[in-house]
PDB file of C-alpha atoms in Angstrom:
ATOM      1  CA  MET A 528     -16.984 113.717  96.017  1.00 40.00           C
ATOM      2  CA  PRO A 529     -16.510 111.281  98.974  1.00 41.00           C
ATOM      3  CA  THR A 530     -12.833 109.089  97.814  1.00 41.00           C
ATOM      4  CA  SER A 531     -13.518 106.987 100.570  1.00 46.00           C
ATOM      5  CA  LEU A 532     -16.704 104.803  98.897  1.00 45.00           C
ATOM      6  CA  THR A 533     -15.159 100.536  98.301  1.00 44.00           C
ATOM      7  CA  LYS A 534     -17.756  97.884  96.771  1.00 43.00           C
ATOM      8  CA  SER A 535     -17.288  97.014 100.725  1.00 45.00           C
ATOM      9  CA  LEU A 536     -19.829  98.405 102.539  1.00 52.00           C
ATOM     10  CA  PRO A 537     -22.120  96.405 103.962  1.00 48.00           C
ATOM     11  CA  ASN A 538     -24.808  99.063 101.996  1.00 59.00           C
ATOM     12  CA  GLY A 539     -25.248  99.921  98.132  1.00 87.00           C
ATOM     13  CA  LEU A 540     -24.027 103.145  97.852  1.00 92.00           C
ATOM     14  CA  ALA A 541     -21.227 101.560  95.972  1.00 88.00           C
ATOM     15  CA  GLN A 542     -23.413 101.155  93.298  1.00 90.00           C
ATOM     16  CA  VAL A 543     -25.421 103.379  93.476  1.00 94.00           C
ATOM     17  CA  GLU A 544     -22.122 105.413  92.580  1.00 93.00           C
ATOM     18  CA  GLN A 545     -20.865 104.016  89.909  1.00 92.00           C
ATOM     19  CA  GLU A 546     -24.622 104.153  88.072  1.00 95.00           C
ATOM     20  CA  ILE A 547     -25.072 107.056  88.533  1.00 96.00           C
ATOM     21  CA  ALA A 548     -21.259 107.603  87.464  1.00 96.00           C
ATOM     22  CA  ARG A 549     -22.390 106.273  83.892  1.00 97.00           C
ATOM     23  CA  ALA A 550     -26.070 107.652  83.592  1.00 97.00           C
ATOM     24  CA  CYS A 551     -23.590 110.853  84.351  1.00 97.00           C
ATOM     25  CA  LYS A 552     -20.952 108.927  81.435  1.00 97.00           C
ATOM     26  CA  GLU A 553     -23.645 108.303  79.185  1.00 97.00           C
ATOM     27  CA  ALA A 554     -25.808 111.914  79.460  1.00 97.00           C
ATOM     28  CA  ARG A 555     -22.642 114.018  78.835  1.00 97.00           C
ATOM     29  CA  ARG A 556     -22.903 114.700  81.996  1.00 97.00           C
ATOM     30  CA  GLU A 557     -19.893 115.815  84.678  1.00 97.00           C
ATOM     31  CA  ARG A 558     -21.074 114.038  88.051  1.00 96.00           C
ATOM     32  CA  ALA A 559     -21.288 116.427  89.783  1.00 96.00           C
ATOM     33  CA  SER A 560     -23.934 117.898  88.002  1.00 97.00           C
ATOM     34  CA  VAL A 561     -26.418 115.052  90.043  1.00 98.00           C
ATOM     35  CA  THR A 562     -26.926 115.886  93.963  1.00 98.00           C
ATOM     36  CA  LEU A 563     -27.744 112.014  95.258  1.00 97.00           C
ATOM     37  CA  ILE A 564     -30.834 112.078  98.004  1.00 98.00           C
ATOM     38  CA  ALA A 565     -29.873 108.998  99.908  1.00 97.00           C
ATOM     39  CA  VAL A 566     -33.655 108.216 101.169  1.00 96.00           C
ATOM     40  CA  SER A 567     -33.028 106.941 104.674  1.00 95.00           C
ATOM     41  CA  LYS A 568     -37.217 107.104 105.682  1.00 94.00           C
ATOM     42  CA  THR A 569     -37.724 103.610 108.232  1.00 93.00           C
ATOM     43  CA  PHE A 570     -33.945 104.164 109.270  1.00 93.00           C
ATOM     44  CA  ASN A 571     -32.887 104.009 112.284  1.00 93.00           C
ATOM     45  CA  ALA A 572     -29.676 105.531 113.077  1.00 93.00           C
ATOM     46  CA  THR A 573     -27.883 101.940 113.690  1.00 91.00           C
ATOM     47  CA  ALA A 574     -28.500 101.802 109.585  1.00 91.00           C
ATOM     48  CA  ILE A 575     -28.028 105.501 108.366  1.00 94.00           C
ATOM     49  CA  SER A 576     -24.353 105.458 110.374  1.00 93.00           C
ATOM     50  CA  PRO A 577     -22.460 103.316 107.832  1.00 91.00           C
ATOM     51  CA  VAL A 578     -23.407 105.598 104.874  1.00 93.00           C
ATOM     52  CA  LEU A 579     -22.296 108.752 106.646  1.00 93.00           C
ATOM     53  CA  GLU A 580     -18.930 107.381 106.847  1.00 91.00           C
ATOM     54  CA  ALA A 581     -18.152 106.203 103.851  1.00 90.00           C
ATOM     55  CA  GLY A 582     -18.996 110.219 103.132  1.00 91.00           C
ATOM     56  CA  GLN A 583     -22.107 110.409 101.911  1.00 94.00           C
ATOM     57  CA  ARG A 584     -23.971 113.686 103.482  1.00 96.00           C
ATOM     58  CA  VAL A 585     -27.183 114.357 101.492  1.00 98.00           C
ATOM     59  CA  PHE A 586     -29.660 112.506 103.343  1.00 98.00           C
ATOM     60  CA  GLY A 587     -33.620 112.834 102.889  1.00 98.00           C
ATOM     61  CA  GLU A 588     -36.750 111.582 104.520  1.00 98.00           C
ATOM     62  CA  ASN A 589     -40.807 111.619 104.530  1.00 96.00           C
ATOM     63  CA  ARG A 590     -42.207 112.876 107.702  1.00 96.00           C
ATOM     64  CA  VAL A 591     -41.078 115.605 110.019  1.00 96.00           C
ATOM     65  CA  GLN A 592     -41.360 113.770 113.195  1.00 96.00           C
ATOM     66  CA  GLU A 593     -39.360 111.139 111.843  1.00 96.00           C
ATOM     67  CA  ALA A 594     -36.526 113.241 110.705  1.00 97.00           C
ATOM     68  CA  LYS A 595     -36.782 115.365 114.087  1.00 96.00           C
ATOM     69  CA  ALA A 596     -35.740 112.269 116.104  1.00 96.00           C
ATOM     70  CA  LYS A 597     -33.234 110.963 114.448  1.00 96.00           C
ATOM     71  CA  TRP A 598     -31.294 113.535 112.366  1.00 97.00           C
ATOM     72  CA  PRO A 599     -29.669 116.271 114.464  1.00 96.00           C
ATOM     73  CA  ALA A 600     -27.164 114.353 116.563  1.00 96.00           C
ATOM     74  CA  LEU A 601     -26.556 112.473 113.490  1.00 97.00           C
ATOM     75  CA  VAL A 602     -26.096 116.202 112.140  1.00 96.00           C
ATOM     76  CA  SER A 603     -24.370 116.855 114.868  1.00 97.00           C
ATOM     77  CA  ALA A 604     -22.289 114.340 114.624  1.00 96.00           C
ATOM     78  CA  TYR A 605     -21.500 114.357 111.653  1.00 96.00           C
ATOM     79  CA  PRO A 606     -21.026 117.548 110.380  1.00 94.00           C
ATOM     80  CA  GLY A 607     -22.028 119.457 106.783  1.00 95.00           C
ATOM     81  CA  THR A 608     -24.615 117.050 106.643  1.00 97.00           C
ATOM     82  CA  ALA A 609     -27.655 117.643 104.537  1.00 98.00           C
ATOM     83  CA  VAL A 610     -31.310 116.636 105.346  1.00 98.00           C
ATOM     84  CA  HIS A 611     -34.539 117.305 103.002  1.00 98.00           C
ATOM     85  CA  LEU A 612     -37.765 116.250 103.473  1.00 98.00           C
ATOM     86  CA  ILE A 613     -39.239 115.009 100.422  1.00 97.00           C
ATOM     87  CA  GLY A 614     -42.685 114.008 101.696  1.00 96.00           C
ATOM     88  CA  PRO A 615     -45.784 115.470 102.328  1.00 95.00           C
ATOM     89  CA  LEU A 616     -46.008 118.934 104.936  1.00 96.00           C
ATOM     90  CA  GLN A 617     -48.820 119.934 106.219  1.00 94.00           C
ATOM     91  CA  SER A 618     -48.787 124.005 107.473  1.00 95.00           C
ATOM     92  CA  ASN A 619     -49.147 123.935 110.719  1.00 96.00           C
ATOM     93  CA  LYS A 620     -45.326 121.795 110.977  1.00 97.00           C
ATOM     94  CA  ALA A 621     -44.065 124.454 109.160  1.00 97.00           C
ATOM     95  CA  LYS A 622     -42.351 125.483 112.245  1.00 97.00           C
ATOM     96  CA  GLU A 623     -40.692 122.626 112.621  1.00 97.00           C
ATOM     97  CA  ALA A 624     -39.734 121.959 109.137  1.00 98.00           C
ATOM     98  CA  VAL A 625     -38.264 125.122 108.390  1.00 98.00           C
ATOM     99  CA  ALA A 626     -35.522 124.564 111.282  1.00 97.00           C
ATOM    100  CA  LEU A 627     -34.754 120.928 110.646  1.00 97.00           C
ATOM    101  CA  PHE A 628     -34.632 120.988 107.194  1.00 98.00           C
ATOM    102  CA  ASP A 629     -31.497 122.137 104.171  1.00 98.00           C
ATOM    103  CA  ALA A 630     -34.615 121.509 101.588  1.00 98.00           C
ATOM    104  CA  ILE A 631     -37.954 121.172 100.894  1.00 98.00           C
ATOM    105  CA  HIS A 632     -39.204 118.823  97.962  1.00 98.00           C
ATOM    106  CA  SER A 633     -43.217 119.412  98.558  1.00 97.00           C
ATOM    107  CA  VAL A 634     -44.606 123.050  97.906  1.00 98.00           C
ATOM    108  CA  ASP A 635     -47.397 122.115  96.680  1.00 97.00           C
ATOM    109  CA  ARG A 636     -50.664 124.444  97.934  1.00 96.00           C
ATOM    110  CA  PRO A 637     -51.428 128.500  98.796  1.00 97.00           C
ATOM    111  CA  SER A 638     -50.959 127.089 102.999  1.00 97.00           C
ATOM    112  CA  ILE A 639     -48.341 125.540 102.727  1.00 97.00           C
ATOM    113  CA  CYS A 640     -46.754 129.297 100.727  1.00 98.00           C
ATOM    114  CA  GLU A 641     -47.768 131.240 103.406  1.00 98.00           C
ATOM    115  CA  ALA A 642     -46.194 129.217 106.447  1.00 98.00           C
ATOM    116  CA  LEU A 643     -43.548 128.391 104.879  1.00 98.00           C
ATOM    117  CA  ALA A 644     -43.574 132.473 103.911  1.00 98.00           C
ATOM    118  CA  LYS A 645     -43.927 133.268 107.656  1.00 97.00           C
ATOM    119  CA  GLU A 646     -41.337 131.038 108.828  1.00 98.00           C
ATOM    120  CA  ILE A 647     -38.300 131.443 107.202  1.00 98.00           C
ATOM    121  CA  ASN A 648     -39.268 135.789 108.060  1.00 97.00           C
ATOM    122  CA  SER A 649     -39.215 134.941 112.172  1.00 97.00           C
ATOM    123  CA  GLN A 650     -36.351 132.711 111.423  1.00 97.00           C
ATOM    124  CA  ASN A 651     -33.876 133.916 109.530  1.00 95.00           C
ATOM    125  CA  LYS A 652     -33.525 131.091 107.977  1.00 96.00           C
ATOM    126  CA  ARG A 653     -33.715 129.322 103.975  1.00 96.00           C
ATOM    127  CA  PRO A 654     -33.829 126.473 102.717  1.00 98.00           C
ATOM    128  CA  GLU A 655     -33.719 125.227  98.921  1.00 98.00           C
ATOM    129  CA  LEU A 656     -37.841 125.000  98.072  1.00 98.00           C
ATOM    130  CA  PHE A 657     -38.842 122.185  94.856  1.00 98.00           C
ATOM    131  CA  VAL A 658     -42.289 123.059  93.973  1.00 98.00           C
ATOM    132  CA  GLN A 659     -44.007 118.885  92.880  1.00 98.00           C
ATOM    133  CA  ILE A 660     -45.737 119.014  90.211  1.00 98.00           C
ATOM    134  CA  ASN A 661     -47.956 115.919  89.408  1.00 98.00           C
ATOM    135  CA  THR A 662     -47.367 114.908  86.251  1.00 98.00           C
ATOM    136  CA  GLY A 663     -49.769 112.283  86.615  1.00 97.00           C
ATOM    137  CA  GLU A 664     -52.487 114.050  88.337  1.00 97.00           C
ATOM    138  CA  GLU A 665     -53.547 111.608  89.976  1.00 96.00           C
ATOM    139  CA  PRO A 666     -55.656 112.220  92.397  1.00 94.00           C
ATOM    140  CA  GLN A 667     -54.286 110.958  95.367  1.00 93.00           C
ATOM    141  CA  LYS A 668     -50.712 111.926  94.557  1.00 93.00           C
ATOM    142  CA  ALA A 669     -49.578 115.532  96.395  1.00 94.00           C
ATOM    143  CA  GLY A 670     -48.326 118.391  93.492  1.00 97.00           C
ATOM    144  CA  ILE A 671     -49.702 121.186  91.099  1.00 98.00           C
ATOM    145  CA  ALA A 672     -51.180 119.616  88.216  1.00 98.00           C
ATOM    146  CA  PRO A 673     -49.118 120.417  84.929  1.00 98.00           C
ATOM    147  CA  GLY A 674     -51.464 123.339  83.757  1.00 98.00           C
ATOM    148  CA  GLU A 675     -51.492 125.537  86.718  1.00 98.00           C
ATOM    149  CA  ALA A 676     -48.048 124.899  87.424  1.00 98.00           C
ATOM    150  CA  ASP A 677     -47.081 128.317  86.493  1.00 98.00           C
ATOM    151  CA  ALA A 678     -49.759 130.329  88.010  1.00 98.00           C
ATOM    152  CA  PHE A 679     -48.279 128.800  91.111  1.00 98.00           C
ATOM    153  CA  ILE A 680     -44.530 129.251  90.605  1.00 98.00           C
ATOM    154  CA  ALA A 681     -45.655 132.749  89.942  1.00 98.00           C
ATOM    155  CA  SER A 682     -47.551 132.703  93.136  1.00 98.00           C
ATOM    156  CA  CYS A 683     -45.204 131.111  95.082  1.00 98.00           C
ATOM    157  CA  ARG A 684     -42.616 134.344  94.697  1.00 98.00           C
ATOM    158  CA  ASP A 685     -44.816 137.118  93.447  1.00 98.00           C
ATOM    159  CA  LYS A 686     -47.139 136.868  96.610  1.00 98.00           C
ATOM    160  CA  TYR A 687     -45.134 134.934  99.106  1.00 98.00           C
ATOM    161  CA  GLY A 688     -42.149 136.020  98.136  1.00 98.00           C
ATOM    162  CA  LEU A 689     -39.679 132.562  98.869  1.00 98.00           C
ATOM    163  CA  VAL A 690     -37.731 131.420  96.387  1.00 98.00           C
ATOM    164  CA  ILE A 691     -38.082 128.365  94.091  1.00 98.00           C
ATOM    165  CA  SER A 692     -34.661 126.512  93.641  1.00 98.00           C
ATOM    166  CA  GLY A 693     -36.630 123.825  90.764  1.00 98.00           C
ATOM    167  CA  LEU A 694     -39.715 121.075  90.785  1.00 98.00           C
ATOM    168  CA  MET A 695     -39.517 117.594  92.007  1.00 98.00           C
ATOM    169  CA  CYS A 696     -42.750 115.188  90.540  1.00 98.00           C
ATOM    170  CA  ILE A 697     -42.920 111.679  91.123  1.00 97.00           C
ATOM    171  CA  PRO A 698     -44.165 108.983  88.108  1.00 97.00           C
ATOM    172  CA  PRO A 699     -46.706 107.369  88.278  1.00 96.00           C
ATOM    173  CA  VAL A 700     -45.630 103.758  89.364  1.00 94.00           C
ATOM    174  CA  ASN A 701     -47.498 102.050  86.102  1.00 93.00           C
ATOM    175  CA  GLU A 702     -46.514 104.122  83.650  1.00 96.00           C
ATOM    176  CA  ALA A 703     -43.357 104.749  81.511  1.00 97.00           C
ATOM    177  CA  PRO A 704     -41.278 107.611  83.111  1.00 98.00           C
ATOM    178  CA  ALA A 705     -39.442 109.212  80.927  1.00 98.00           C
ATOM    179  CA  PRO A 706     -42.325 111.825  79.703  1.00 98.00           C
ATOM    180  CA  HIS A 707     -42.582 112.321  83.597  1.00 98.00           C
ATOM    181  CA  PHE A 708     -39.049 113.393  83.933  1.00 98.00           C
ATOM    182  CA  ALA A 709     -39.456 114.982  79.692  1.00 98.00           C
ATOM    183  CA  LEU A 710     -43.507 117.622  81.256  1.00 98.00           C
ATOM    184  CA  THR A 711     -40.884 118.026  84.827  1.00 98.00           C
ATOM    185  CA  ALA A 712     -38.087 119.286  83.107  1.00 98.00           C
ATOM    186  CA  LYS A 713     -40.415 121.546  80.538  1.00 98.00           C
ATOM    187  CA  ILE A 714     -41.986 123.642  83.175  1.00 98.00           C
ATOM    188  CA  ALA A 715     -38.976 123.930  84.786  1.00 98.00           C
ATOM    189  CA  ALA A 716     -36.820 125.429  81.631  1.00 98.00           C
ATOM    190  CA  ARG A 717     -39.993 127.882  80.969  1.00 98.00           C
ATOM    191  CA  ASN A 718     -39.828 129.246  84.370  1.00 98.00           C
ATOM    192  CA  GLY A 719     -36.166 129.747  84.991  1.00 98.00           C
ATOM    193  CA  LEU A 720     -35.346 126.445  87.075  1.00 98.00           C
ATOM    194  CA  LYS A 721     -32.388 125.345  87.234  1.00 97.00           C
ATOM    195  CA  ASN A 722     -32.775 121.486  89.173  1.00 98.00           C
ATOM    196  CA  LEU A 723     -35.069 118.856  88.562  1.00 98.00           C
ATOM    197  CA  SER A 724     -35.797 116.842  92.120  1.00 98.00           C
ATOM    198  CA  MET A 725     -35.905 113.218  89.834  1.00 98.00           C
ATOM    199  CA  GLY A 726     -36.058 109.344  89.488  1.00 97.00           C
ATOM    200  CA  MET A 727     -36.001 106.859  92.587  1.00 96.00           C
ATOM    201  CA  SER A 728     -34.422 103.871  93.183  1.00 92.00           C
ATOM    202  CA  ALA A 729     -36.099 101.772  89.816  1.00 92.00           C
ATOM    203  CA  ASP A 730     -34.985 105.211  87.379  1.00 96.00           C
ATOM    204  CA  PHE A 731     -32.841 107.569  88.277  1.00 97.00           C
ATOM    205  CA  ALA A 732     -31.189 106.727  85.129  1.00 96.00           C
ATOM    206  CA  VAL A 733     -33.695 107.400  83.349  1.00 97.00           C
ATOM    207  CA  ALA A 734     -33.139 110.406  85.366  1.00 98.00           C
ATOM    208  CA  ILE A 735     -30.101 111.833  84.727  1.00 98.00           C
ATOM    209  CA  GLN A 736     -31.029 111.801  80.601  1.00 97.00           C
ATOM    210  CA  MET A 737     -33.541 114.107  81.031  1.00 97.00           C
ATOM    211  CA  GLY A 738     -32.351 115.933  83.454  1.00 98.00           C
ATOM    212  CA  ALA A 739     -31.889 115.758  87.286  1.00 98.00           C
ATOM    213  CA  THR A 740     -29.566 117.330  88.782  1.00 98.00           C
ATOM    214  CA  HIS A 741     -30.951 114.952  92.507  1.00 98.00           C
ATOM    215  CA  VAL A 742     -32.204 112.342  91.891  1.00 98.00           C
ATOM    216  CA  ARG A 743     -34.323 110.203  96.313  1.00 98.00           C
ATOM    217  CA  ILE A 744     -32.211 107.337  95.798  1.00 96.00           C
ATOM    218  CA  GLY A 745     -33.280 104.785  99.549  1.00 93.00           C
ATOM    219  CA  SER A 746     -34.328 100.465  99.078  1.00 90.00           C
ATOM    220  CA  ALA A 747     -30.795 100.571  96.737  1.00 90.00           C
ATOM    221  CA  ILE A 748     -28.678 101.863  99.586  1.00 92.00           C
ATOM    222  CA  PHE A 749     -30.379 100.645 102.457  1.00 89.00           C
ATOM    223  CA  GLY A 750     -32.507  97.615 101.717  1.00 82.00           C
ATOM    224  CA  ALA A 751     -35.833  97.009 101.367  1.00 78.00           C
ATOM    225  CA  ARG A 752     -38.265  98.475 104.059  1.00 73.00           C
TER     226      ARG A 752
END
């Protein structure tokens, strides 16, 4: 982990790091078992640079075009930086997404699987892939319904030849997150998936207790959007 993090940073990164470490200790987990994804969507390079300077190297973006506009230069300036797509992906953006991102957290329908498989083979580049689970079965939210998850994961592997790294979820805002994290972890376990992308600024400590391997934190680091 970076050793340059200090309380005097002009952002919340140091506090978030302390809270992650505390949550890991309470869950009897190693700090290294949790990857912090600093969600930099809507923030420009000027806001992101201090976080990079502090040693943070994994970032999350919601939109392909926004990431394409700012991240190639930043990745060039800060070697070892990884950028994850944590927002919805459209099939017609798969080519750019595979070229740009180190991980894609929003695999959730056959058309995306087909487009990603084509581009992964064409570009010979293999981003880490997470299947998004719509644990609350909310109609306005992307993701696979829990009851369809096993079949979809099998299809990703068998029909499209995709290597699925883990699962991602976003619990309903008006419900306790723990049951949703537990459900996601249960689906992952029975499908042999080790990675769990779950937990944001308001609930990442709970997510770590429930086994999260990746937490997506934006406002606690960068401030309100």
